[in-house]
Coordinates of C-alpha atoms and ligand atoms in Angstrom, one line a residue:
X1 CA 73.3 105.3 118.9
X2 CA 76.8 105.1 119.9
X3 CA 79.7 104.0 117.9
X4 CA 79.3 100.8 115.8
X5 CA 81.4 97.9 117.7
X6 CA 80.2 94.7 116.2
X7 CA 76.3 92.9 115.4
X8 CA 76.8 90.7 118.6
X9 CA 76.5 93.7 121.0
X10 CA 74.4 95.4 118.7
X11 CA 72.1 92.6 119.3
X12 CA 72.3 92.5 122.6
X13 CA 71.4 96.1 122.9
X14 CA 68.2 96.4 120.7
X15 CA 66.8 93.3 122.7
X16 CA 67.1 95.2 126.1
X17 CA 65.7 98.4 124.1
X18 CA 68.4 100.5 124.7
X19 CA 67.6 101.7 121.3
X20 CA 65.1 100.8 118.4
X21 CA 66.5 99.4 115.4
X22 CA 64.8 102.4 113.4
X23 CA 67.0 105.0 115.2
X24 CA 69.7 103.1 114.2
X25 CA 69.0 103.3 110.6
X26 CA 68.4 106.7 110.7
X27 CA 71.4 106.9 112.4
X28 CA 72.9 105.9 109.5
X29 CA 71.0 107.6 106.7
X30 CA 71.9 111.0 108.5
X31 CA 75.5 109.7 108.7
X32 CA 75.3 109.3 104.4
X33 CA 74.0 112.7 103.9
X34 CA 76.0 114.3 106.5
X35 CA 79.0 113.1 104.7
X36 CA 77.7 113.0 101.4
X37 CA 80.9 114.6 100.3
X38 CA 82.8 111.3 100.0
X39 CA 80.6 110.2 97.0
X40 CA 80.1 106.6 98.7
X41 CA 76.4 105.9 97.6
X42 CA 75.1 105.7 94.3
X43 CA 71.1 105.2 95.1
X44 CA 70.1 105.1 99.6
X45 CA 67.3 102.9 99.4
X46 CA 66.1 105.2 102.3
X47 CA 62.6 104.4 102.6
X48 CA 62.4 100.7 102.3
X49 CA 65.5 100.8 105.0
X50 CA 63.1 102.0 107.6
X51 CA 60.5 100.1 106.8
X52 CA 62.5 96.7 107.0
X53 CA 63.7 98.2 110.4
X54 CA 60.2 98.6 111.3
X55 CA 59.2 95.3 110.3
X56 CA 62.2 93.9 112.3
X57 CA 61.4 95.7 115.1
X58 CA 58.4 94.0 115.3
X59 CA 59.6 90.6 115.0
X60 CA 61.9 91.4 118.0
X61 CA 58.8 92.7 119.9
X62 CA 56.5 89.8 119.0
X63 CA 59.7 87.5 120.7
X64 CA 59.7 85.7 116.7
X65 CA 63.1 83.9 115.6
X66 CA 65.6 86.8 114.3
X67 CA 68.0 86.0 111.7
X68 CA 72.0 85.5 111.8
X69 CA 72.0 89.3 110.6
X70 CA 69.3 90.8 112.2
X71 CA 70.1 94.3 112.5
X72 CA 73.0 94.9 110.0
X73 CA 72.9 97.4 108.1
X74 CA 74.9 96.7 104.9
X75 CA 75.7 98.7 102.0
X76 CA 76.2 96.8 98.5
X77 CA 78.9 97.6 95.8
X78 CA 77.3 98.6 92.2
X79 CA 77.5 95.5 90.8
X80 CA 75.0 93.1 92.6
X81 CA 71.7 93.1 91.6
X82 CA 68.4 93.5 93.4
X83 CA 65.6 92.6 91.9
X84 CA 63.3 96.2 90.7
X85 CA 66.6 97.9 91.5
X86 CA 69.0 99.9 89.3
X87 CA 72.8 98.8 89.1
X88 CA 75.0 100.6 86.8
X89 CA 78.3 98.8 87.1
X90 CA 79.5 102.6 87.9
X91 CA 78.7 103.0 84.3
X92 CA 77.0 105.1 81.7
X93 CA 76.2 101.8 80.0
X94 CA 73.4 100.4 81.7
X95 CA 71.9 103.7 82.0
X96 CA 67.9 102.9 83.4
X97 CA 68.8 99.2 83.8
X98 CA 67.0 98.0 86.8
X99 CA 67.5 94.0 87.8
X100 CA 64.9 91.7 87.2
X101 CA 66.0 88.9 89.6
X102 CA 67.5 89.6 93.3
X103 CA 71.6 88.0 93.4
X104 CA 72.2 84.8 95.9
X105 CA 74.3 86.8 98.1
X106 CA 72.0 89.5 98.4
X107 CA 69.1 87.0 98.9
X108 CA 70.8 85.7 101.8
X109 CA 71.3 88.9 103.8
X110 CA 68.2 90.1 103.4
X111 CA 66.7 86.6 104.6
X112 CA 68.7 86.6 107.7
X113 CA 67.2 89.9 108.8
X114 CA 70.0 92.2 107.3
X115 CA 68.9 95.8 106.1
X116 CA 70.4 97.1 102.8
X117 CA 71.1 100.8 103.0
X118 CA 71.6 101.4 99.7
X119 CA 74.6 100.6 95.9
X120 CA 77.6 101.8 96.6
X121 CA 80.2 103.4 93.4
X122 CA 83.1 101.1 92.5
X123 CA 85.9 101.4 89.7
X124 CA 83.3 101.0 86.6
X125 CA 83.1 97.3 86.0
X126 CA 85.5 97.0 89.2
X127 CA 88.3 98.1 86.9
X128 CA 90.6 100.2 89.3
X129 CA 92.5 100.7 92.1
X130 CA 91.1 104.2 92.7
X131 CA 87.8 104.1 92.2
X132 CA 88.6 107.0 89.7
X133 CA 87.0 105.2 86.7
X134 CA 83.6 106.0 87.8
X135 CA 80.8 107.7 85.5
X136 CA 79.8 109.0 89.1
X137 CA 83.1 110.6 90.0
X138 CA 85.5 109.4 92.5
X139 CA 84.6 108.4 95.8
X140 CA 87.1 110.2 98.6
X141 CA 89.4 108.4 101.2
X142 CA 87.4 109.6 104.7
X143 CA 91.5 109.7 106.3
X144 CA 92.1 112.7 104.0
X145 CA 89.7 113.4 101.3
X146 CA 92.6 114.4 99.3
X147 CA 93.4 110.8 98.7
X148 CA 91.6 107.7 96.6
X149 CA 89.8 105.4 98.5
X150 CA 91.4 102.4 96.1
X151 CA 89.8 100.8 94.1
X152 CA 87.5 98.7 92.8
X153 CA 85.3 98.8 96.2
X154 CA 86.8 101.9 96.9
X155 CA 83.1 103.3 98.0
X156 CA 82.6 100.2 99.5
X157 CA 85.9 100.5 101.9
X158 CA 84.8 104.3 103.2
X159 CA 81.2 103.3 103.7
X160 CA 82.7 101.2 106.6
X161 CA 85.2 103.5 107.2
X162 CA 83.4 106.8 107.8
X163 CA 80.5 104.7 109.8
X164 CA 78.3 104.9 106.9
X165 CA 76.8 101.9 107.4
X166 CA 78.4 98.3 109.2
X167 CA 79.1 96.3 106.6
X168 CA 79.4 96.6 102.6
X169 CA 79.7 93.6 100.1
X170 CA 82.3 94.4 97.8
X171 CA 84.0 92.2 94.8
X172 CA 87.4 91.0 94.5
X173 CA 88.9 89.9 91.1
X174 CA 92.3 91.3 91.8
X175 CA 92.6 92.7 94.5
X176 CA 88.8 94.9 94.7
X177 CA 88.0 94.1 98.4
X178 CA 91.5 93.6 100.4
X179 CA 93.3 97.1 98.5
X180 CA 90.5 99.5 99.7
X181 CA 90.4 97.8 103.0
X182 CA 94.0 98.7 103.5
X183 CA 93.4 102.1 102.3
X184 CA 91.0 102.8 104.6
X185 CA 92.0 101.3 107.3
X186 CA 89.2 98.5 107.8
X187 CA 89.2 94.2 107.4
X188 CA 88.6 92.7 103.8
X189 CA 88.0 89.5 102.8
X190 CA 88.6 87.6 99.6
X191 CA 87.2 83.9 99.7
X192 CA 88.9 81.2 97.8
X193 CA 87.6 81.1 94.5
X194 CA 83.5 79.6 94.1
X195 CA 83.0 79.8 98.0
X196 CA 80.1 82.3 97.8
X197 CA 77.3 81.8 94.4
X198 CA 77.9 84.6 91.7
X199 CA 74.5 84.6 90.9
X200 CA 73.5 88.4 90.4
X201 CA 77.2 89.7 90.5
X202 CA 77.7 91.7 87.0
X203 CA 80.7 89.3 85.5
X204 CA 84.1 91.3 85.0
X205 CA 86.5 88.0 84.9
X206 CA 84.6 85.1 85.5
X207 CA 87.5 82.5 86.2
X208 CA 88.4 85.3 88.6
X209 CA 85.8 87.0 90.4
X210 CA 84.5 87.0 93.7
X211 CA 82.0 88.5 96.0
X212 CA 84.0 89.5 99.2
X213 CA 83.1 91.1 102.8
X214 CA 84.5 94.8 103.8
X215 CA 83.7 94.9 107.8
X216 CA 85.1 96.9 110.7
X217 CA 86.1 93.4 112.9
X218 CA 86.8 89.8 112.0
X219 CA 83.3 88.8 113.7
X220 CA 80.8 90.3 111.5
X221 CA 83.0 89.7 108.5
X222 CA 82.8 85.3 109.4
X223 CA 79.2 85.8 110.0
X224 CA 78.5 87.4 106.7
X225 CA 80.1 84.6 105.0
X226 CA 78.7 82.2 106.8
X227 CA 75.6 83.6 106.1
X228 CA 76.0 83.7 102.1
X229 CA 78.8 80.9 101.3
X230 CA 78.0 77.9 100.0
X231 CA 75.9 76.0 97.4
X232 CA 73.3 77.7 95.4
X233 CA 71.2 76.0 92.3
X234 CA 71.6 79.2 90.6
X235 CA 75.2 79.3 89.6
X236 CA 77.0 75.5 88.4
X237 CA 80.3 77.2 89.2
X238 CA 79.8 77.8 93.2
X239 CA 81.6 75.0 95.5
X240 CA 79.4 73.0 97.7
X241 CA 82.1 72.3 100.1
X242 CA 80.0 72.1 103.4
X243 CA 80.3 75.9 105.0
X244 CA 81.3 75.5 108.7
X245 CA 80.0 78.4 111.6
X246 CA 83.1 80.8 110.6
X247 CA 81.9 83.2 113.8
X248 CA 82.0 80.4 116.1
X249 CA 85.3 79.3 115.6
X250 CA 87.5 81.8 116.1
X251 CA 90.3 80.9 118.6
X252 CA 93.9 80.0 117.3
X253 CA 94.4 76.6 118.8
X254 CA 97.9 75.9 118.1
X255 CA 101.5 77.8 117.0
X256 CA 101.8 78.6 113.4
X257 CA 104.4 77.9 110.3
X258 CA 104.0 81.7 108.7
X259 CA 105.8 82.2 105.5
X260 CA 106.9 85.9 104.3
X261 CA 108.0 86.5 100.6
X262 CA 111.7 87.7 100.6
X263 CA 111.0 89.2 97.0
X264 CA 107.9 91.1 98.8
X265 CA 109.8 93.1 101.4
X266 CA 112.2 93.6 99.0
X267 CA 110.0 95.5 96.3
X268 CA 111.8 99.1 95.5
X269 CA 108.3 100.1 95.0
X270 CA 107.6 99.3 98.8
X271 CA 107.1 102.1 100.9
X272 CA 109.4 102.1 104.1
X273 CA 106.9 102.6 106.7
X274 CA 105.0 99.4 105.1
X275 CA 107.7 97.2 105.0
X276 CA 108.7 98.2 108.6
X277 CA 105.1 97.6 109.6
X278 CA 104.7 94.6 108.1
X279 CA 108.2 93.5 109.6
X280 CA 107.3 94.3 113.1
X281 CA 104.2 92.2 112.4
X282 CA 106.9 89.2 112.0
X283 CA 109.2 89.9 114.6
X284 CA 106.0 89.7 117.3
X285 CA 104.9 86.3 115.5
X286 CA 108.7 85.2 116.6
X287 CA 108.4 86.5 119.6
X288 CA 104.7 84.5 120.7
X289 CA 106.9 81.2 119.6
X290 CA 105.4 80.7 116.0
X291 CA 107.5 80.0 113.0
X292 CA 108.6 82.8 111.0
X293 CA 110.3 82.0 107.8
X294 CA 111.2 83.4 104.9
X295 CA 110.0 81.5 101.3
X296 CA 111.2 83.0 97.9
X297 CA 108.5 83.1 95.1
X298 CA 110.3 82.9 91.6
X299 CA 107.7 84.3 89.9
X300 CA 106.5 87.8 91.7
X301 CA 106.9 88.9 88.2
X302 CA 104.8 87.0 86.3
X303 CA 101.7 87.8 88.6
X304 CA 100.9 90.9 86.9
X305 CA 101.1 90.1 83.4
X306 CA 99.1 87.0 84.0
X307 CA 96.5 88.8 85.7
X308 CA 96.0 91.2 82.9
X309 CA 96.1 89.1 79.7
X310 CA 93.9 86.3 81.3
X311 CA 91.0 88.9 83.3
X312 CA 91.3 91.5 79.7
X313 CA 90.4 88.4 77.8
X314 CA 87.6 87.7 79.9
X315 CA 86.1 90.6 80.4
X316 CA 86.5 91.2 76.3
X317 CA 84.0 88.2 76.4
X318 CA 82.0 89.0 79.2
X319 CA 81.1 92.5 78.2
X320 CA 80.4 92.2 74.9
X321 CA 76.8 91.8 76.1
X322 CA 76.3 95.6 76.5
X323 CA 75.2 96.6 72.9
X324 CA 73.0 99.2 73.3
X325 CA 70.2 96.3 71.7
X326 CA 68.8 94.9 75.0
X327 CA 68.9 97.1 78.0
X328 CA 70.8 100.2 78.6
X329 CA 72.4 103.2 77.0
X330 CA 71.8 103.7 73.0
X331 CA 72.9 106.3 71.1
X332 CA 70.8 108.3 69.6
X333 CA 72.7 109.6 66.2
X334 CA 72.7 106.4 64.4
X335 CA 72.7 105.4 60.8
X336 CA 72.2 101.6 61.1
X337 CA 72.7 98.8 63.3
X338 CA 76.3 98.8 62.9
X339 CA 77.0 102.0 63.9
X340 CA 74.0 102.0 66.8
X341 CA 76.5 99.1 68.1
X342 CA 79.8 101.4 67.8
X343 CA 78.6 104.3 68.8
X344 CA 76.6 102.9 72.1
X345 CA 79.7 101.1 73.1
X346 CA 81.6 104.2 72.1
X347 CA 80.2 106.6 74.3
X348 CA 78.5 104.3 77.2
X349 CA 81.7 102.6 78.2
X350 CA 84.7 104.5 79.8
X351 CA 88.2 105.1 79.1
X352 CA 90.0 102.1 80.8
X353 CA 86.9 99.7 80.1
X354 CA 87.5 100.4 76.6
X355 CA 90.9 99.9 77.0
X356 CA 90.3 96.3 78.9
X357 CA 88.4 95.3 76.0
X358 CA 90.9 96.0 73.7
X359 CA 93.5 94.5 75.1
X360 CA 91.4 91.2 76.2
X361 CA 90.1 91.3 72.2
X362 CA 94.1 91.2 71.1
X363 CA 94.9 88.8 73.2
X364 CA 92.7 86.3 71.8
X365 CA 92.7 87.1 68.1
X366 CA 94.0 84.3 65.9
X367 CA 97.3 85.6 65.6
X368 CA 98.1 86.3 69.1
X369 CA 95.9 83.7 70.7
X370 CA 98.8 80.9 71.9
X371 CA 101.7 84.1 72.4
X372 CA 99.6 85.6 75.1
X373 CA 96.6 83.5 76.1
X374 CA 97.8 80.4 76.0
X375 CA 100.6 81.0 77.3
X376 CA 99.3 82.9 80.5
X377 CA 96.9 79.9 81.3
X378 CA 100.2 78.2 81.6
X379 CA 102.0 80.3 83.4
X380 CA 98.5 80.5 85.8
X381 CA 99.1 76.4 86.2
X382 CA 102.7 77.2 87.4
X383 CA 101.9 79.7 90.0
X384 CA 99.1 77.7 91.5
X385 CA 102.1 74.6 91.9
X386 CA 104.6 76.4 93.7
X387 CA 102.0 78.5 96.0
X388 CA 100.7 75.2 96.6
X389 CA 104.2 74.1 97.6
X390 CA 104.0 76.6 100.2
X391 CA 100.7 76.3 101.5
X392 CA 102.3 72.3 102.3
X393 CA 104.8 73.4 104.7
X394 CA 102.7 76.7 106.1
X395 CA 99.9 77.6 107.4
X396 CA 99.8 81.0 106.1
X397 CA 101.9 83.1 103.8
X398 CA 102.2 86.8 105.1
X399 CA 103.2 89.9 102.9
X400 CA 102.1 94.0 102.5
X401 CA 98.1 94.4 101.1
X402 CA 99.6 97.4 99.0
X403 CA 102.7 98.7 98.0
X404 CA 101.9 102.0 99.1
X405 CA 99.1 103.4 101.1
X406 CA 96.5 106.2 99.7
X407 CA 97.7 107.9 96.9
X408 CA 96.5 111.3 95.9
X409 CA 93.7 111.8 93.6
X410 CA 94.4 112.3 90.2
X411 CA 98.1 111.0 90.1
X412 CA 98.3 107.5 88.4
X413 CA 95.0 108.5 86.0
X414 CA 97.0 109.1 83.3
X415 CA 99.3 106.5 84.2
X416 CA 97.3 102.2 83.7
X417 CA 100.8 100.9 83.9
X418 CA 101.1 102.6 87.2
X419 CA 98.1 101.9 88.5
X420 CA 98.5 98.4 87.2
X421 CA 101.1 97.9 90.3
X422 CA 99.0 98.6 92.6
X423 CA 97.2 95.3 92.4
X424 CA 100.8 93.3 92.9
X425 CA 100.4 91.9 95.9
X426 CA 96.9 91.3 95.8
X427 CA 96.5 89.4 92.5
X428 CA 98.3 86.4 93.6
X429 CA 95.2 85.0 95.3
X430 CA 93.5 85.5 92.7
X431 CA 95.7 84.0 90.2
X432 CA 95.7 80.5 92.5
X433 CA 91.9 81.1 93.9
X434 CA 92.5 80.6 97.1
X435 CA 91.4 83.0 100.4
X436 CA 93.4 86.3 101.7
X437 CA 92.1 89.0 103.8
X438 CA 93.5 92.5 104.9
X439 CA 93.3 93.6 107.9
X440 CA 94.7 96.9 109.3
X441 CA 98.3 97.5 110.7
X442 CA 98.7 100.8 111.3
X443 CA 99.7 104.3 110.1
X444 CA 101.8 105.8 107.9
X445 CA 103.7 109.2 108.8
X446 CA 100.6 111.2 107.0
X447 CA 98.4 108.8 109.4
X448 CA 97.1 106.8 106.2
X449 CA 96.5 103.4 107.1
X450 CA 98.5 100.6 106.2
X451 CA 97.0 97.0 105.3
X452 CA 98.5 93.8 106.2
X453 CA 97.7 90.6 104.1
X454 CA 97.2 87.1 105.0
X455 CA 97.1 84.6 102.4
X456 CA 96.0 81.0 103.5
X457 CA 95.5 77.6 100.7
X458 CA 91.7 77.0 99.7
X459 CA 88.8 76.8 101.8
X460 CA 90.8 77.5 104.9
X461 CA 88.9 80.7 105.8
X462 CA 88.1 79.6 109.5
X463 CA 91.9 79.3 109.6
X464 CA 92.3 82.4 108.3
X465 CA 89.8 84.6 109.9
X466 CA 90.9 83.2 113.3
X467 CA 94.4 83.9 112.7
X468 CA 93.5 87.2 111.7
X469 CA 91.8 88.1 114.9
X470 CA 94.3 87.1 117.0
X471 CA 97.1 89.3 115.0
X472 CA 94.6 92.1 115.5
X473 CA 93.6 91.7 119.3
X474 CA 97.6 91.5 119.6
Ligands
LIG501 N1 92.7 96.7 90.4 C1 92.4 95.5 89.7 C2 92.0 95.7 88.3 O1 91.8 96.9 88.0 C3 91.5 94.7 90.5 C4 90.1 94.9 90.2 C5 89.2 94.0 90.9 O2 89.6 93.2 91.8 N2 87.9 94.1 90.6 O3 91.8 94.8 87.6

């Protein structure tokens, strides 16, 4: 098996036998230990990959329909659940949990003929941008293993990457899916906001979270979402706005109104060879006769507070459901129930979830409730108004994925404020809930790769995707 171009040719080839689809996966499962160094997968769900490739094979033999999918082979960030399967959230918490239902998303692959290689590590709880906060240790940036492969589908990103497998489903509740993507050099998608059913997805911030697509091209990533968007009985908060053939439609069929942030390209945080990237990006937009113009966006600085206190306040909520009672880790050296709660919480969670929940319990204590939450949900409602303003007069709004590109292991760790800024470009989307992808845009001077992120309004992903493959064809 040759290099991995996209599951159209792929295919193509396996139905004029130029290879069996069980060569393929073992293509791949060679690939993961070969390169096991880059701590990408938590479990390989080795045998029952071959035998689904056997089984497929089969169908393709016996001339039976073949799913949408048929043939990818898709990894899975630790947070979707599959039914008999462990998921750990990257955590010590759920130690020996294994999933007692199969997620919507994951449902959906595996009935279109996809082949799930195995759970991928993440940011525990997909709370990162390094994927540093993992019980499992860090996964490594395939460019230079010296560097973080982002975070929190950080193991996610490099599994595409390094050809560990074709696809991965990641999350995105800030920024999980596209800042990886740009790290490493591959496309990332974030859908608007419901678009694909949460059922199955371990909730970090639920009026934030979403499942999202890491792929090497634009094609497989539109037929993944077409495959698992839309309605699903399971979760009441999914959209069951009709989901059109994504894959099908991707020509640009007319000249564009592209807005760029002034305040973006400005950032003293930006580093030069992004900015000049993303500028050339602009310039050749001009130059194929679209619309180029700049927009300013008063409130750049409120994205990152407003992200914090509103997704730490959720996630205070969400996770108080890890008690050490039901499923999971309990410690052992405990007196009574009280301290059987503290000390399992205590020693099962890690450092910056613990620090998440504290924060998000703060912000909504009596005292502080209307200083903090209240007030961000306003300042939410403000944001979404003037992005919307934009999205009225432009088609897309264009600015850096990441302020930087791979940093080195071990250097904002110590440093949450830090890392905090990594997400300020990406959190915008999903602040307002609507769709923005990454999609690669070169090198940096150390050859890291450099993202480039497209923002578009809601439920304009065809828009988007097909935009996005013609800026990377260009
Ligand atoms: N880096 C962001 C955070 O730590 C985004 C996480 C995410 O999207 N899951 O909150």
């Amino acid at each position: 098996m040759d290099t991995y171009h996209s599951l159209k040719l792929l295919q193509l080839e396996l139905k004029q036998e130029k290879y069996s689809l069980t060569s393929v996966v073992k293509y791949y499962l060679n690939q993961i230990k070969v390169q096991k160094h880059l701590n990408v997968f938590l479990d390989v769900y080795e045998t029952e990959a071959l035998a689904k490739a056997e089984e497929l094979q089969k169908k393709l033999k016996a001339g039976k329909p073949l799913g949408k999918l048929f043939g990818l082979v898709i990894g899975i960030k630790d947070v979707l659940v599959q039914e008999n399967y462990k998921v750990r959230a990257a955590s010590k918490i759920l130690e020996g949990f294994e999933s007692q239902f199969t997620g919507t998303a994951v449902q959906r692959l595996l009935d279109e003929d996809a082949i799930i290689i195995g759970s991928q590590n993440c940011d525990e709880f997909a709370m990162g941008s390094s994927n540093e906060n993992s019980a499992f240790g860090p996964t490594l940036n395939a460019a230079d293993n010296s560097k973080v492969a982002g975070g929190s589908s950080g193991a996610s990103a490099v599994a595409v990457q390094a050809g560990l497998c074709m696809a991965s489903l990641g999350t995105d509740t800030g920024g999980s899916v596209r800042q990886p993507a740009a790290f490493c050099g591959v496309v990332g998608l974030k859908p608007t906001y419901s678009r694909i059913s949460r059922y199955g997805l371990i909730a970090f911030a639920s009026s934030f979270d979403c499942i999202g697509i890491l792929s090497k091209n634009i094609e497989d990533n539109a037929l993944i979402l077409e495959v698992i968007a839309g309605h699903d009985e399971f979760d009441s908060t999914v959209s069951s706005e009709k989901v059109p053939a994504y894959a099908e439609n991707l020509q640009l069929d007319k000249k564009l109104k592209i807005a760029f942030v002034k305040e973006t390209l400005e950032s003293e945080a930006l580093q030069p060879e992004i900015k000049e990237a993303t500028l050339s990006k602009l310039e050749w937009l001009k130059s194929q006769g679209h619309q180029v113009e700049e927009v300013t966006f008063l409130y750049l600085d409120y994205l990152l507070p407003t992200y914090y206190i509103l997704t730490t306040a959720e996630a205070s909520s969400n996770l108080s459901r890890f008690d050490g009672v039901r499923y999971g880790y309990r410690a052992s050296e405990v007196q009574d129930v009280e301290s059987m709660y503290k000390l399992s919480r205590t020693q099962g969670f890690g450092e910056e979830v613990k620090r998440r929940i504290m924060l998000g319990t703060f912000v909504l204590s009596a005292d502080y409730f209307d200083d903090y939450y209240t007030k961000a949900q306003k300042v939410r409602r403000i944001i979404r108004d003037e992005t919307s303003a934009v999205f009225a007069e432009y088609n897309f709004i264009i600015m850096p994925t990441t302020p930087t590109t791979a940093f080195s292991l071990g250097t904002k760790r110590d440093n949450p404020a830090e890392m905090y800024l990594e997400d300020v470009f990406t959190v915008q989307a999903n602040v307002v809930g609507s769709p923005a992808i990454s999609i690669p845009n070169g090198k940096d001077k150390q050859n890291l790769p450099i993202g480039l992120q497209i923002m578009a309004d809601s439920f304009k992903e065809r828009e988007l995707y097909a935009f996005a493959d013609y800026l990377m064809k260009s």
